[in-house]
Each structure stands twice: as C-alpha cells, then as structure tokens.
PDB file of C-alpha atoms in Angstrom:
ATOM      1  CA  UNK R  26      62.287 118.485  94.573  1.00 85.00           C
ATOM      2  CA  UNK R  27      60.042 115.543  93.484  1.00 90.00           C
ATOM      3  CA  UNK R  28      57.822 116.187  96.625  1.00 89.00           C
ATOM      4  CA  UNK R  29      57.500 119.659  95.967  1.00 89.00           C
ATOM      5  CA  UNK R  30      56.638 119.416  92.008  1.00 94.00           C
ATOM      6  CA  UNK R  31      54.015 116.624  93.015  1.00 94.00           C
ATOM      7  CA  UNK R  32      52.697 118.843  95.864  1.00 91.00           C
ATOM      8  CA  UNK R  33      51.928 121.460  93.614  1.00 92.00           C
ATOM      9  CA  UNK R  34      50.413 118.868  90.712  1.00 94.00           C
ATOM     10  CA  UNK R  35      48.205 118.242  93.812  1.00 94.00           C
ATOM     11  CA  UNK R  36      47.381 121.562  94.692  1.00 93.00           C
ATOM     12  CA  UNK R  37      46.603 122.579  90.797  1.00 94.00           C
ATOM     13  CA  UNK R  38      44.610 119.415  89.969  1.00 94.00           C
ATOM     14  CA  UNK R  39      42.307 120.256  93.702  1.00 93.00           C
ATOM     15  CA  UNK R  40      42.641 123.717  92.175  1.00 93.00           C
ATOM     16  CA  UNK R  41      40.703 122.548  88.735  1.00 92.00           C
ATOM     17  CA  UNK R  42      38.314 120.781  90.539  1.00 93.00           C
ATOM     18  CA  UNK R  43      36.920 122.986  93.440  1.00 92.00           C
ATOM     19  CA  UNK R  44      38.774 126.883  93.326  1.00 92.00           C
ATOM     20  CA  UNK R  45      37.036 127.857  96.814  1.00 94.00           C
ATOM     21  CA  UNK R  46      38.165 125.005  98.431  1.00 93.00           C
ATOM     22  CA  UNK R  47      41.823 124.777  97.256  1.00 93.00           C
ATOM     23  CA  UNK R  48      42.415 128.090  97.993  1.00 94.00           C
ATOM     24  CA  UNK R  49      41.129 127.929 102.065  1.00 94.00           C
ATOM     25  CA  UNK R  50      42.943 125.162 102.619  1.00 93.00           C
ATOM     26  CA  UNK R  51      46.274 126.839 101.041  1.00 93.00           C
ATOM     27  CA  UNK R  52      45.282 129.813 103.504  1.00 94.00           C
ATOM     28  CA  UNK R  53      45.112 127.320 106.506  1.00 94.00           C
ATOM     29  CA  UNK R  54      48.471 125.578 105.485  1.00 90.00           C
ATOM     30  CA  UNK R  55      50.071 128.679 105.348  1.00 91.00           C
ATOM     31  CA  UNK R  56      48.338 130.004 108.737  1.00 91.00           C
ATOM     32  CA  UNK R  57      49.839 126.617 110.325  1.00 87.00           C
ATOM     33  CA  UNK R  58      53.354 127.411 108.444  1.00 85.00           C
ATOM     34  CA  UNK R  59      53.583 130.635 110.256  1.00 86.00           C
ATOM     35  CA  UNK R  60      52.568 129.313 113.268  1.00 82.00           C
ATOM     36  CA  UNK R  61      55.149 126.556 113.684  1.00 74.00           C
ATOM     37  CA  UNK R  62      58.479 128.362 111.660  1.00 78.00           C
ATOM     38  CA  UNK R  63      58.959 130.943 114.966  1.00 77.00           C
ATOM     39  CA  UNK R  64      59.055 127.369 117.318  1.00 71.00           C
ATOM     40  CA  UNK R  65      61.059 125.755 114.574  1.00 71.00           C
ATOM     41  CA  UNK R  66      63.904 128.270 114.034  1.00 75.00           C
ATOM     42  CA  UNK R  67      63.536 129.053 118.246  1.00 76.00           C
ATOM     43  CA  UNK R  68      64.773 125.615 118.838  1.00 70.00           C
ATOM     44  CA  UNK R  69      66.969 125.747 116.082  1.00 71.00           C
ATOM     45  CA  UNK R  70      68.734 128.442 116.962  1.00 76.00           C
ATOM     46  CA  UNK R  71      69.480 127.430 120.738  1.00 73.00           C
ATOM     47  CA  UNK R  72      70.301 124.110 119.379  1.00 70.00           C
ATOM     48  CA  UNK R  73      72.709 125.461 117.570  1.00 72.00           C
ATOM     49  CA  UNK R  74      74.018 128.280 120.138  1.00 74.00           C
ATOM     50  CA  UNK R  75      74.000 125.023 122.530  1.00 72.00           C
ATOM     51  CA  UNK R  76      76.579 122.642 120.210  1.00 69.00           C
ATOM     52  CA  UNK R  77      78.365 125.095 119.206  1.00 75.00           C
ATOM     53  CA  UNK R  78      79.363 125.969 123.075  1.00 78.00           C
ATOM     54  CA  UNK R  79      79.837 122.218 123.528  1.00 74.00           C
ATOM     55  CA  UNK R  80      83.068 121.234 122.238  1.00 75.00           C
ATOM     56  CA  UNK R  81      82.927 117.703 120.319  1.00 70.00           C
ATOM     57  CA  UNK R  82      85.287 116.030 122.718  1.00 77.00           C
ATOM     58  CA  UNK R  83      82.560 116.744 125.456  1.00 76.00           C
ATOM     59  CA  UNK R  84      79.632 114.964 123.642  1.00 76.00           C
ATOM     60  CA  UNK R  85      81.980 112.261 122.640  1.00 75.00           C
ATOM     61  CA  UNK R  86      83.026 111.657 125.942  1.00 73.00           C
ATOM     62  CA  UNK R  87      79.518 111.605 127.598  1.00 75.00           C
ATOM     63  CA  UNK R  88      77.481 111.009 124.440  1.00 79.00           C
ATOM     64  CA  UNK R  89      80.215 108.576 122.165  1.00 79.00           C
ATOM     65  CA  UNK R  90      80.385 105.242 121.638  1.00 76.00           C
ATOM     66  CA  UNK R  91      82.041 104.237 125.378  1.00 79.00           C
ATOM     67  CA  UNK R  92      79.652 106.076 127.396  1.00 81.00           C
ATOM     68  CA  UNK R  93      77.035 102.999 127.250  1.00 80.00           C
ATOM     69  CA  UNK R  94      75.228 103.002 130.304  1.00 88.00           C
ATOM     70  CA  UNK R  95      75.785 106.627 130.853  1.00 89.00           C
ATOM     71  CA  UNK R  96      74.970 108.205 127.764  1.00 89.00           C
ATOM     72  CA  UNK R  97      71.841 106.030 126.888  1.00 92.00           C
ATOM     73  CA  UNK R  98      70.714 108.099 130.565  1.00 92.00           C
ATOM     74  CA  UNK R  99      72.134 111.188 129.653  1.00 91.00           C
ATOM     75  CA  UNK R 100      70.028 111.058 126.569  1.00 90.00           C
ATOM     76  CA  UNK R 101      67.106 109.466 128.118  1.00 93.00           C
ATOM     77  CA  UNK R 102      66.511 112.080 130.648  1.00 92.00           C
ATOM     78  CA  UNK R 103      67.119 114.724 128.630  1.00 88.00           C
ATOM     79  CA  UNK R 104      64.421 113.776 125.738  1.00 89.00           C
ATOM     80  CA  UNK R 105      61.826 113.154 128.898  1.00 91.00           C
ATOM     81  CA  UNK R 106      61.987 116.170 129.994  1.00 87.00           C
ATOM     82  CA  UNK R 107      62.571 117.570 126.302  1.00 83.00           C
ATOM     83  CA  UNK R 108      59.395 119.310 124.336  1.00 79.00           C
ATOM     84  CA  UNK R 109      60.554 119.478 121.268  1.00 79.00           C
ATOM     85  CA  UNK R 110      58.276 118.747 117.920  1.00 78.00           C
ATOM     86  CA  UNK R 111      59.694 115.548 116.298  1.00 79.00           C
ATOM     87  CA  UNK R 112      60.193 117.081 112.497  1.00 78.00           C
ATOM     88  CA  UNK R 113      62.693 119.688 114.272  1.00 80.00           C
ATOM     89  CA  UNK R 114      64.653 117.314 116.548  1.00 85.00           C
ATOM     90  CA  UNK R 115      66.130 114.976 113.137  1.00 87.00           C
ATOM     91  CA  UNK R 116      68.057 117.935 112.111  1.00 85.00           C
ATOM     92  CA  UNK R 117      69.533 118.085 116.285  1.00 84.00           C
ATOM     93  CA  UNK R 118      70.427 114.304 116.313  1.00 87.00           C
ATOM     94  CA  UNK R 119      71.927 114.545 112.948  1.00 89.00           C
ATOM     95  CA  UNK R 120      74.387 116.964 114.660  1.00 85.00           C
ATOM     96  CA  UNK R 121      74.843 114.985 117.757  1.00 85.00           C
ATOM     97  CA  UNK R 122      75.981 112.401 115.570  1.00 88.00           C
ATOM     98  CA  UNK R 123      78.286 114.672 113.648  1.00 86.00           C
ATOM     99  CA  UNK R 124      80.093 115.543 117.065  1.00 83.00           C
ATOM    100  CA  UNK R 125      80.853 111.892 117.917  1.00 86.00           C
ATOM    101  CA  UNK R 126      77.587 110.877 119.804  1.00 87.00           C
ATOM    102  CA  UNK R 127      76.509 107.368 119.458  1.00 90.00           C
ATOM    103  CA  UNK R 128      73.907 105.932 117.574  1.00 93.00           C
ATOM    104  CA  UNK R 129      72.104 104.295 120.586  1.00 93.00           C
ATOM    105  CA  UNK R 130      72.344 107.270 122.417  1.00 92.00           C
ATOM    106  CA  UNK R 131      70.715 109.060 119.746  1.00 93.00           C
ATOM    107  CA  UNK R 132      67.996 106.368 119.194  1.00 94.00           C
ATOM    108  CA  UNK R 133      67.631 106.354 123.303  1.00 94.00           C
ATOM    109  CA  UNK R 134      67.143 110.593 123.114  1.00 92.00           C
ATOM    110  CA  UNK R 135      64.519 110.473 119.793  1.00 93.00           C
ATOM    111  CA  UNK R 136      62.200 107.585 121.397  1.00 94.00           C
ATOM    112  CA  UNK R 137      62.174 109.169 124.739  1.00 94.00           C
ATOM    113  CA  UNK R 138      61.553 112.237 123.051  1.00 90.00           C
ATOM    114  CA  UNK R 139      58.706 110.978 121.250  1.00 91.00           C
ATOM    115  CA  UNK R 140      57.154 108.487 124.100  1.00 92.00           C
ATOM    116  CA  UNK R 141      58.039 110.109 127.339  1.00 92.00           C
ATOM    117  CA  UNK R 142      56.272 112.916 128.559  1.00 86.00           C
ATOM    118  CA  UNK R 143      57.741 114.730 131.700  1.00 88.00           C
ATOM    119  CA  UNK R 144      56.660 118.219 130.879  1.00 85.00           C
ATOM    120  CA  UNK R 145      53.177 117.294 129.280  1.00 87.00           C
ATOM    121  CA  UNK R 146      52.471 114.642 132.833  1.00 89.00           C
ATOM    122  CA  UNK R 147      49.807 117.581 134.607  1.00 89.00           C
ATOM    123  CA  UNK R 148      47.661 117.831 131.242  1.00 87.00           C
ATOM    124  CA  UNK R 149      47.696 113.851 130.495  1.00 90.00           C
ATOM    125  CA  UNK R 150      47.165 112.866 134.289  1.00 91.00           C
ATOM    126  CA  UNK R 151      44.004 115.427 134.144  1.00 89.00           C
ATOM    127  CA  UNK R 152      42.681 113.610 130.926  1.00 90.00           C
ATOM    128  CA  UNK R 153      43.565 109.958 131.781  1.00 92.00           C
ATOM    129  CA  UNK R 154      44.377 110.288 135.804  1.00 93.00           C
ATOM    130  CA  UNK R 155      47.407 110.060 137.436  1.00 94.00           C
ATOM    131  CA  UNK R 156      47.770 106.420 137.014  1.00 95.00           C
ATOM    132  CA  UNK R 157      47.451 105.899 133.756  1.00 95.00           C
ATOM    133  CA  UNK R 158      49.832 108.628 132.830  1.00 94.00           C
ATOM    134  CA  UNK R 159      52.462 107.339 134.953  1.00 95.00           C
ATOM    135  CA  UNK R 160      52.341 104.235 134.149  1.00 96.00           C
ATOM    136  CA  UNK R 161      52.379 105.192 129.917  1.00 95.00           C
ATOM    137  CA  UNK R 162      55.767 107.311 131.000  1.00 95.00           C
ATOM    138  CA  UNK R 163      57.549 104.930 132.854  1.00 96.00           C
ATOM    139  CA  UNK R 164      57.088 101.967 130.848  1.00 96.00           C
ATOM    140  CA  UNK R 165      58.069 103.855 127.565  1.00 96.00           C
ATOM    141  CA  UNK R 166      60.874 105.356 129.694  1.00 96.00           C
ATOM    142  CA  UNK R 167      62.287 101.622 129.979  1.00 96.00           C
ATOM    143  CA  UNK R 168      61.082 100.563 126.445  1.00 96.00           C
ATOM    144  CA  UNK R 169      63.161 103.693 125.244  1.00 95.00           C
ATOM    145  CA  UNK R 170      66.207 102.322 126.965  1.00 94.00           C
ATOM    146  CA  UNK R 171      65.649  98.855 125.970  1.00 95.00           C
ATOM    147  CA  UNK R 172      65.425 100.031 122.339  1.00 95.00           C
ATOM    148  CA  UNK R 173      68.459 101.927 122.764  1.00 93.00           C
ATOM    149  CA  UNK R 174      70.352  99.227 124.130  1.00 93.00           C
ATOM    150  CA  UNK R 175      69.057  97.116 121.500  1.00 95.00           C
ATOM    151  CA  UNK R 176      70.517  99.927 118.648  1.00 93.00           C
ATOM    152  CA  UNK R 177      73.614  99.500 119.797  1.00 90.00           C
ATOM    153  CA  UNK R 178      73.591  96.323 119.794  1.00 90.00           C
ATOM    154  CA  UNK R 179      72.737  95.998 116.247  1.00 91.00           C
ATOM    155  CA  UNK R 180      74.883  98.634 114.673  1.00 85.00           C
TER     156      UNK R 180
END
C-alpha cells in the first residue's frame, strides 16, 4: 500500500511540474503493463496447472531437504534451460517451498535461473562469440551450485 500511495505522490507531483510529460510516460508504463501481464499470468497459469498435477510427496522427495546432490541438479538444470522473467518466478519458488522443496534447491533453481542461459546461448554467442558465452554459462552454472550448496549449508 505504502508503495502504491508514494507512486502516485510521484506521479501527481511529475504531474504539477510537466503535464505532457507525466502523462506519456503513464501511456508507456501502461503499454509495457499490457505487454508483460499475458507472459506473466501464461507462466502463472502452467505453473500452477504444473504443481497442482505434482503431488507434494513428489517434490519433497526429489526437491526436499534429503535430495542434496540430486535436487540442487534437478533444480539447476531446470532454471538453465528455464526462460522465465525473474519478478514472476518468486511467486513459483514460494510454492515449491510450500510443497516441501528445500531452500537450497530453491536458491540453486532462482540463481541458475537468473545467470544461466541455455535457451538465450545462439543470441549471446552471436553478440559475444561462442566462447565467451560458454564460458559466462558454465561458470555461473557451477557458481549457482556452489551457492546452493552454500544455502544449505547456512540454513
């Protein structure tokens, strides 16, 4: 609530100030609103088609605390090869946790989510060359583990 009243303080003090300039760059917020709420409630929606076919036993037993090794893969593969914005994939992890997955699995699937790039590789190996993006992926691939490893450790 306190975000939104001080957004619109914002918004009415740029209002006072300059009227044609406050009110185009309302239009483009809006026009990039619309443009990412069909991807946002998309993934939403098959996320939560997706856990609700998954019983919680399932992601417990693959996901939970005593999968370790296994689950900090599971979840490191799976946010590689994952393209999913990172505002919409809190809500996802906050329901993986819900259903018994662990919190170094989670931390494993958000940073490879964020770091690794499987499905983006072509377009950054064009920009920065083959090398380069390898390299970047499979060294945050590791550091994504690592940092999992190191979550679990700590809590």
């Amino acid at each position: 609530i306190f975000l939104w009243i001080f957004g619109l303080i914002v918004v009415l003090i740029s209002y006072f100030f300059d009227t044609e300039k406050t009110k185009n760059g309302v239009k483009k917020g809006l026009k990039i609103f619309k443009g990412l709420l069909s991807p946002f409630l998309s993934i939403m929606v098959l996320a939560s088609f997706l856990l609700t076919l998954v019983p919680p036993e399932i992601i417990e037993h693959y996901l939970g605390s005593n999968s370790r090794s296994l689950g900090v893969m599971i979840s490191a593969i799976i946010g590689s090869i994952t393209l999913i914005p990172a505002f919409i994939v809190y809500p996802i992890a906050s329901e993986l946790l819900r259903r018994g997955a662990s919190y170094m699995v989670i931390a494993t699937f958000i940073t490879t989510l964020l770091m690794v790039g499987v499905v983006t590789y072509p377009l950054e190996s064009k920009y920065f060359g083959k090398e380069v993006a390898l390299v970047r992926n499979v060294l945050n691939f590791i550091a994504a583990i690592i940092i999992g490893f190191a979550i679990g450790v700590i809590i």
